[in-house]
CSV table of C-alpha atoms in Angstrom, one decimal:
chain,number,residue,atom,x,y,z
A,1,UNK,CA,-42.3,42.4,-22.1
A,2,UNK,CA,-40.1,44.3,-24.6
A,3,UNK,CA,-38.0,45.8,-21.8
A,4,UNK,CA,-37.5,42.4,-20.2
A,5,UNK,CA,-36.4,40.8,-23.5
A,6,UNK,CA,-33.9,43.6,-24.1
A,7,UNK,CA,-32.5,43.1,-20.6
A,8,UNK,CA,-32.2,39.4,-21.0
A,9,UNK,CA,-30.4,39.9,-24.3
A,10,UNK,CA,-27.9,42.3,-22.7
A,11,UNK,CA,-27.3,39.9,-19.8
A,12,UNK,CA,-26.6,37.1,-22.3
A,13,UNK,CA,-24.1,39.1,-24.2
A,14,UNK,CA,-22.4,40.3,-21.1
A,15,UNK,CA,-22.2,36.9,-19.4
A,16,UNK,CA,-18.7,35.9,-20.6
A,17,UNK,CA,-17.3,39.3,-19.5
A,18,UNK,CA,-19.1,38.9,-16.1
A,19,UNK,CA,-18.2,35.3,-15.4
A,20,UNK,CA,-14.7,34.8,-16.9
A,21,UNK,CA,-12.0,36.5,-14.8
A,22,UNK,CA,-9.1,38.4,-16.3
A,23,UNK,CA,-11.1,40.4,-18.9
A,24,UNK,CA,-9.4,43.6,-20.0
A,25,UNK,CA,-10.9,47.0,-19.6
A,26,UNK,CA,-11.1,47.5,-23.4
A,27,UNK,CA,-12.9,44.2,-23.8
A,28,UNK,CA,-15.3,45.0,-21.0
A,29,UNK,CA,-16.2,48.4,-22.6
A,30,UNK,CA,-16.8,46.8,-26.0
A,31,UNK,CA,-19.0,44.1,-24.4
A,32,UNK,CA,-21.1,46.7,-22.6
A,33,UNK,CA,-21.5,48.7,-25.8
A,34,UNK,CA,-22.6,45.6,-27.8
A,35,UNK,CA,-24.9,44.5,-25.0
A,36,UNK,CA,-26.6,47.9,-24.8
A,37,UNK,CA,-27.0,48.0,-28.6
A,38,UNK,CA,-28.5,44.5,-28.7
A,39,UNK,CA,-30.9,45.4,-25.8
A,40,UNK,CA,-32.0,48.6,-27.6
A,41,UNK,CA,-32.7,46.8,-30.9
A,42,UNK,CA,-34.6,44.0,-29.1
A,43,UNK,CA,-36.7,46.5,-27.2
A,44,UNK,CA,-37.5,48.5,-30.4
A,45,UNK,CA,-38.4,45.3,-32.3
A,46,UNK,CA,-40.8,43.9,-29.7
A,47,UNK,CA,-42.2,47.3,-28.6
A,48,UNK,CA,-43.3,48.2,-32.1
A,49,UNK,CA,-46.7,47.1,-33.5
A,50,UNK,CA,-45.3,46.5,-37.0
A,51,UNK,CA,-42.6,43.8,-37.4
A,52,UNK,CA,-39.3,44.5,-39.1
A,53,UNK,CA,-36.8,41.6,-39.1
A,54,UNK,CA,-37.5,39.2,-36.2
A,55,UNK,CA,-39.4,36.2,-37.4
A,56,UNK,CA,-42.0,34.2,-35.5
A,57,UNK,CA,-42.4,37.1,-33.1
A,58,UNK,CA,-45.9,36.1,-32.0
A,59,UNK,CA,-45.4,32.3,-32.4
A,60,UNK,CA,-44.1,31.4,-29.0
A,61,UNK,CA,-42.0,29.6,-27.8
A,62,UNK,CA,-39.9,29.5,-31.0
A,63,UNK,CA,-37.7,32.5,-30.2
A,64,UNK,CA,-37.7,31.8,-26.5
A,65,UNK,CA,-36.4,28.3,-27.1
A,66,UNK,CA,-33.6,29.6,-29.4
A,67,UNK,CA,-32.7,32.3,-26.9
A,68,UNK,CA,-32.6,29.7,-24.1
A,69,UNK,CA,-30.3,27.4,-26.1
A,70,UNK,CA,-28.0,30.3,-26.9
A,71,UNK,CA,-27.9,31.6,-23.3
A,72,UNK,CA,-27.2,28.1,-21.9
A,73,UNK,CA,-24.4,27.6,-24.4
A,74,UNK,CA,-22.8,30.9,-23.5
A,75,UNK,CA,-23.2,30.4,-19.8
A,76,UNK,CA,-21.9,26.9,-19.7
A,77,UNK,CA,-18.9,27.7,-21.9
A,78,UNK,CA,-18.2,30.8,-19.7
A,79,UNK,CA,-18.3,28.6,-16.6
A,80,UNK,CA,-15.9,26.1,-18.1
A,81,UNK,CA,-13.5,28.9,-18.9
A,82,UNK,CA,-13.9,30.3,-15.4
A,83,UNK,CA,-13.0,26.9,-14.0
A,84,UNK,CA,-9.5,27.2,-15.4
A,85,UNK,CA,-8.7,30.0,-12.9
A,86,UNK,CA,-11.5,29.7,-10.2
A,87,UNK,CA,-12.7,26.1,-10.1
A,88,UNK,CA,-15.7,25.1,-8.1
A,89,UNK,CA,-18.3,22.3,-8.1
A,90,UNK,CA,-20.3,23.7,-11.0
A,91,UNK,CA,-17.4,24.4,-13.3
A,92,UNK,CA,-15.9,21.0,-12.6
A,93,UNK,CA,-19.2,19.3,-13.4
A,94,UNK,CA,-19.7,21.2,-16.7
A,95,UNK,CA,-16.1,20.5,-17.7
A,96,UNK,CA,-16.5,16.8,-17.0
A,97,UNK,CA,-19.8,16.7,-19.0
A,98,UNK,CA,-18.2,18.6,-21.9
A,99,UNK,CA,-15.1,16.4,-21.8
A,100,UNK,CA,-17.2,13.2,-21.9
A,101,UNK,CA,-19.5,14.5,-24.7
A,102,UNK,CA,-16.6,15.9,-26.7
A,103,UNK,CA,-14.6,12.7,-26.5
A,104,UNK,CA,-17.7,10.7,-27.4
A,105,UNK,CA,-18.5,12.8,-30.5
A,106,UNK,CA,-14.8,13.2,-31.5
A,107,UNK,CA,-14.7,10.4,-34.2
A,108,UNK,CA,-13.4,10.6,-37.8
A,109,UNK,CA,-15.4,13.1,-40.0
A,110,UNK,CA,-17.6,14.3,-37.1
A,111,UNK,CA,-18.2,18.0,-36.6
A,112,UNK,CA,-16.2,18.0,-33.4
A,113,UNK,CA,-13.2,16.3,-35.0
A,114,UNK,CA,-13.3,18.9,-37.8
A,115,UNK,CA,-13.3,21.7,-35.3
A,116,UNK,CA,-10.2,20.2,-33.6
A,117,UNK,CA,-8.5,19.8,-36.9
A,118,UNK,CA,-9.2,23.5,-37.6
A,119,UNK,CA,-6.6,24.4,-35.0
A,120,UNK,CA,-3.1,25.3,-36.2
A,121,UNK,CA,-0.6,22.5,-36.2
A,122,UNK,CA,1.4,22.3,-33.0
A,123,UNK,CA,-1.3,23.7,-30.8
A,124,UNK,CA,-0.9,22.9,-27.1
A,125,UNK,CA,-2.8,19.9,-25.7
A,126,UNK,CA,-4.6,22.1,-23.2
A,127,UNK,CA,-6.0,24.3,-26.0
A,128,UNK,CA,-7.0,21.3,-28.1
A,129,UNK,CA,-8.8,19.8,-25.1
A,130,UNK,CA,-10.6,23.1,-24.3
A,131,UNK,CA,-11.8,23.3,-27.9
A,132,UNK,CA,-13.0,19.7,-27.9
A,133,UNK,CA,-14.8,20.2,-24.6
A,134,UNK,CA,-16.5,23.5,-25.7
A,135,UNK,CA,-17.4,22.0,-29.1
A,136,UNK,CA,-19.0,18.9,-27.5
A,137,UNK,CA,-21.0,20.8,-25.0
A,138,UNK,CA,-22.2,23.5,-27.4
A,139,UNK,CA,-23.1,20.8,-30.0
A,140,UNK,CA,-25.1,18.8,-27.4
A,141,UNK,CA,-27.0,21.9,-26.4
A,142,UNK,CA,-27.9,22.7,-30.0
A,143,UNK,CA,-29.1,19.1,-30.5
A,144,UNK,CA,-31.3,19.3,-27.4
A,145,UNK,CA,-32.8,22.6,-28.5
A,146,UNK,CA,-33.7,21.1,-32.0
A,147,UNK,CA,-35.2,18.0,-30.4
A,148,UNK,CA,-37.3,20.1,-28.0
A,149,UNK,CA,-38.6,22.2,-30.9
A,150,UNK,CA,-39.3,19.1,-33.0
A,151,UNK,CA,-41.3,17.8,-30.0
A,152,UNK,CA,-43.3,21.1,-29.9
A,153,UNK,CA,-44.1,20.8,-33.6
A,154,UNK,CA,-44.9,17.1,-33.9
A,155,UNK,CA,-46.5,16.4,-30.5
A,156,UNK,CA,-47.9,19.7,-29.2
A,157,UNK,CA,-48.9,21.0,-32.6
A,158,UNK,CA,-47.0,24.3,-32.7
A,159,UNK,CA,-48.1,26.9,-33.7
A,160,UNK,CA,-51.7,26.0,-34.2
A,161,UNK,CA,-52.2,25.5,-30.5
A,162,UNK,CA,-51.6,29.3,-30.0
A,163,UNK,CA,-54.4,30.3,-32.3
A,164,UNK,CA,-54.3,31.7,-35.8
A,165,UNK,CA,-50.9,32.2,-37.5
A,166,UNK,CA,-50.3,35.7,-38.9
A,167,UNK,CA,-47.8,35.4,-41.8
A,168,UNK,CA,-47.2,39.1,-42.0
A,169,UNK,CA,-46.3,39.4,-38.3
A,170,UNK,CA,-44.3,36.2,-38.0
A,171,UNK,CA,-42.6,36.2,-41.4
A,172,UNK,CA,-42.0,39.9,-42.0
A,173,UNK,CA,-39.3,39.3,-44.7
A,174,UNK,CA,-41.5,36.9,-46.6
A,175,UNK,CA,-43.7,38.4,-49.3
A,176,UNK,CA,-46.6,36.0,-50.1
A,177,UNK,CA,-47.7,38.0,-53.2
A,178,UNK,CA,-44.5,37.5,-55.2
A,179,UNK,CA,-42.5,34.6,-56.4
A,180,UNK,CA,-45.1,32.0,-57.3
A,181,UNK,CA,-47.1,29.7,-55.1
A,182,UNK,CA,-46.7,30.3,-51.4
A,183,UNK,CA,-46.8,26.6,-50.5
A,184,UNK,CA,-44.0,25.8,-53.0
A,185,UNK,CA,-41.8,28.7,-51.8
A,186,UNK,CA,-42.2,27.8,-48.1
A,187,UNK,CA,-41.4,24.1,-48.8
A,188,UNK,CA,-38.3,25.1,-50.9
A,189,UNK,CA,-37.0,27.6,-48.2
A,190,UNK,CA,-37.6,25.0,-45.5
A,191,UNK,CA,-35.5,22.4,-47.3
A,192,UNK,CA,-32.8,24.9,-48.1
A,193,UNK,CA,-32.5,25.9,-44.4
A,194,UNK,CA,-32.4,22.4,-43.2
A,195,UNK,CA,-29.7,21.3,-45.7
A,196,UNK,CA,-27.6,24.4,-45.0
A,197,UNK,CA,-28.0,24.0,-41.3
A,198,UNK,CA,-26.9,20.3,-41.5
A,199,UNK,CA,-23.8,21.1,-43.6
A,200,UNK,CA,-22.6,24.2,-41.8
A,201,UNK,CA,-20.9,22.4,-38.8
A,202,UNK,CA,-18.9,20.5,-41.4
A,203,UNK,CA,-18.3,23.3,-43.8
A,204,UNK,CA,-17.2,26.1,-41.3
A,205,UNK,CA,-14.1,24.3,-40.0
A,206,UNK,CA,-13.1,23.3,-43.5
A,207,UNK,CA,-13.4,26.9,-44.7
A,208,UNK,CA,-11.5,28.2,-41.7
A,209,UNK,CA,-8.7,25.7,-42.3
A,210,UNK,CA,-8.4,26.6,-45.9
A,211,UNK,CA,-8.5,30.3,-45.2
A,212,UNK,CA,-5.7,29.9,-42.6
A,213,UNK,CA,-3.2,29.7,-45.4
A,214,UNK,CA,-4.1,33.1,-46.7
A,215,UNK,CA,-5.0,35.0,-43.5
A,216,UNK,CA,-4.1,34.7,-39.8
A,217,UNK,CA,-6.1,31.8,-38.3
A,218,UNK,CA,-8.5,32.4,-35.5
A,219,UNK,CA,-6.8,32.1,-32.1
A,220,UNK,CA,-9.0,30.2,-29.6
A,221,UNK,CA,-6.6,30.7,-26.7
A,222,UNK,CA,-8.6,33.8,-25.5
A,223,UNK,CA,-11.6,32.6,-23.4
A,224,UNK,CA,-14.1,35.0,-25.0
A,225,UNK,CA,-13.0,34.1,-28.5
A,226,UNK,CA,-13.4,30.5,-27.7
A,227,UNK,CA,-16.9,31.0,-26.2
A,228,UNK,CA,-18.3,33.1,-29.0
A,229,UNK,CA,-16.7,31.0,-31.8
A,230,UNK,CA,-18.0,27.7,-30.5
A,231,UNK,CA,-21.4,29.2,-29.7
A,232,UNK,CA,-21.8,30.6,-33.2
A,233,UNK,CA,-20.5,27.3,-34.7
A,234,UNK,CA,-23.2,25.3,-32.9
A,235,UNK,CA,-26.1,27.8,-32.7
A,236,UNK,CA,-26.2,29.1,-36.3
A,237,UNK,CA,-26.8,25.7,-37.9
A,238,UNK,CA,-29.3,24.7,-35.2
A,239,UNK,CA,-31.1,28.0,-35.7
A,240,UNK,CA,-31.3,27.4,-39.4
A,241,UNK,CA,-32.6,23.8,-39.0
A,242,UNK,CA,-35.2,25.0,-36.5
A,243,UNK,CA,-36.3,27.7,-39.0
A,244,UNK,CA,-36.5,25.1,-41.7
A,245,UNK,CA,-38.7,22.9,-39.5
A,246,UNK,CA,-40.9,25.9,-38.7
A,247,UNK,CA,-41.3,26.9,-42.3
A,248,UNK,CA,-42.2,23.3,-43.2
A,249,UNK,CA,-44.8,23.3,-40.5
A,250,UNK,CA,-46.3,26.5,-41.8
A,251,UNK,CA,-46.4,24.9,-45.3
A,252,UNK,CA,-48.2,21.9,-43.9
A,253,UNK,CA,-50.8,24.2,-42.2
A,254,UNK,CA,-51.4,26.0,-45.5
A,255,UNK,CA,-51.7,22.7,-47.4
A,256,UNK,CA,-54.3,21.4,-44.9
A,257,UNK,CA,-56.2,24.6,-45.0
A,258,UNK,CA,-56.4,24.4,-48.8
A,259,UNK,CA,-57.6,20.8,-48.7
A,260,UNK,CA,-60.4,21.8,-46.3
A,261,UNK,CA,-61.3,24.7,-48.5
A,262,UNK,CA,-61.4,22.5,-51.6
A,263,UNK,CA,-63.4,19.9,-49.8
A,264,UNK,CA,-65.9,22.5,-48.6
A,265,UNK,CA,-66.3,23.9,-52.1
A,266,UNK,CA,-66.8,20.5,-53.6
A,267,UNK,CA,-69.4,19.7,-50.9
A,268,UNK,CA,-71.2,23.0,-51.7
A,269,UNK,CA,-71.3,22.3,-55.4
A,270,UNK,CA,-72.7,18.8,-54.8
A,271,UNK,CA,-75.4,20.1,-52.5
A,272,UNK,CA,-76.3,22.7,-55.1
């Protein structure tokens, strides 16, 4: 299982270099190096008995859903970029879907509009359209991933349907013995993650636009830069919101367990 996860991580990172044509030798070498490093770190994390940094390691399918959303975003954006030089039925279909979604979401003060406004003034229409299409498709994928996870939590009862929830294994960076009440800390962290995840799609383009006056702006003309920039812009906020939902769910489980414990204790005292 750990080896398979590492292999899938390497394939996901190497997808843009494998799918998009015209990648330079230097870029291919860097991609291979990063893919091997990510595969090794993933293998070590899931092969060890003691957790290190990966959260919800044994609370499937949280990480699987996030990986699937990330992989689909990278793959679809790679196919869209490939369609500019080697079009086929799949690339044309994904480009059409991305164009429709991008144009539909591109209204004033929307995240997609802010991403388009992030581009330097005088950018070519083709670049603007490519960014709008990639932003719309990646944002739609992130929304679907969040909706799917919310369905798992509210309808299917994640993670209680998988048995007991081990806080140490699934939240290795969270120390329940420090910082006050665990329930209050989990609720606070959940709200912070959800708020930050909601604001990031709006804040990131504004920060990049402001920083463009002091440093060289990000050039989205290169396909791999476009793919990873739009993927990070859509995936990081979605991942934070999903983490916030997960932490809130854990807090609810602890609250319910406390209520049951208090009710059992009161019943025992009354019987005595």
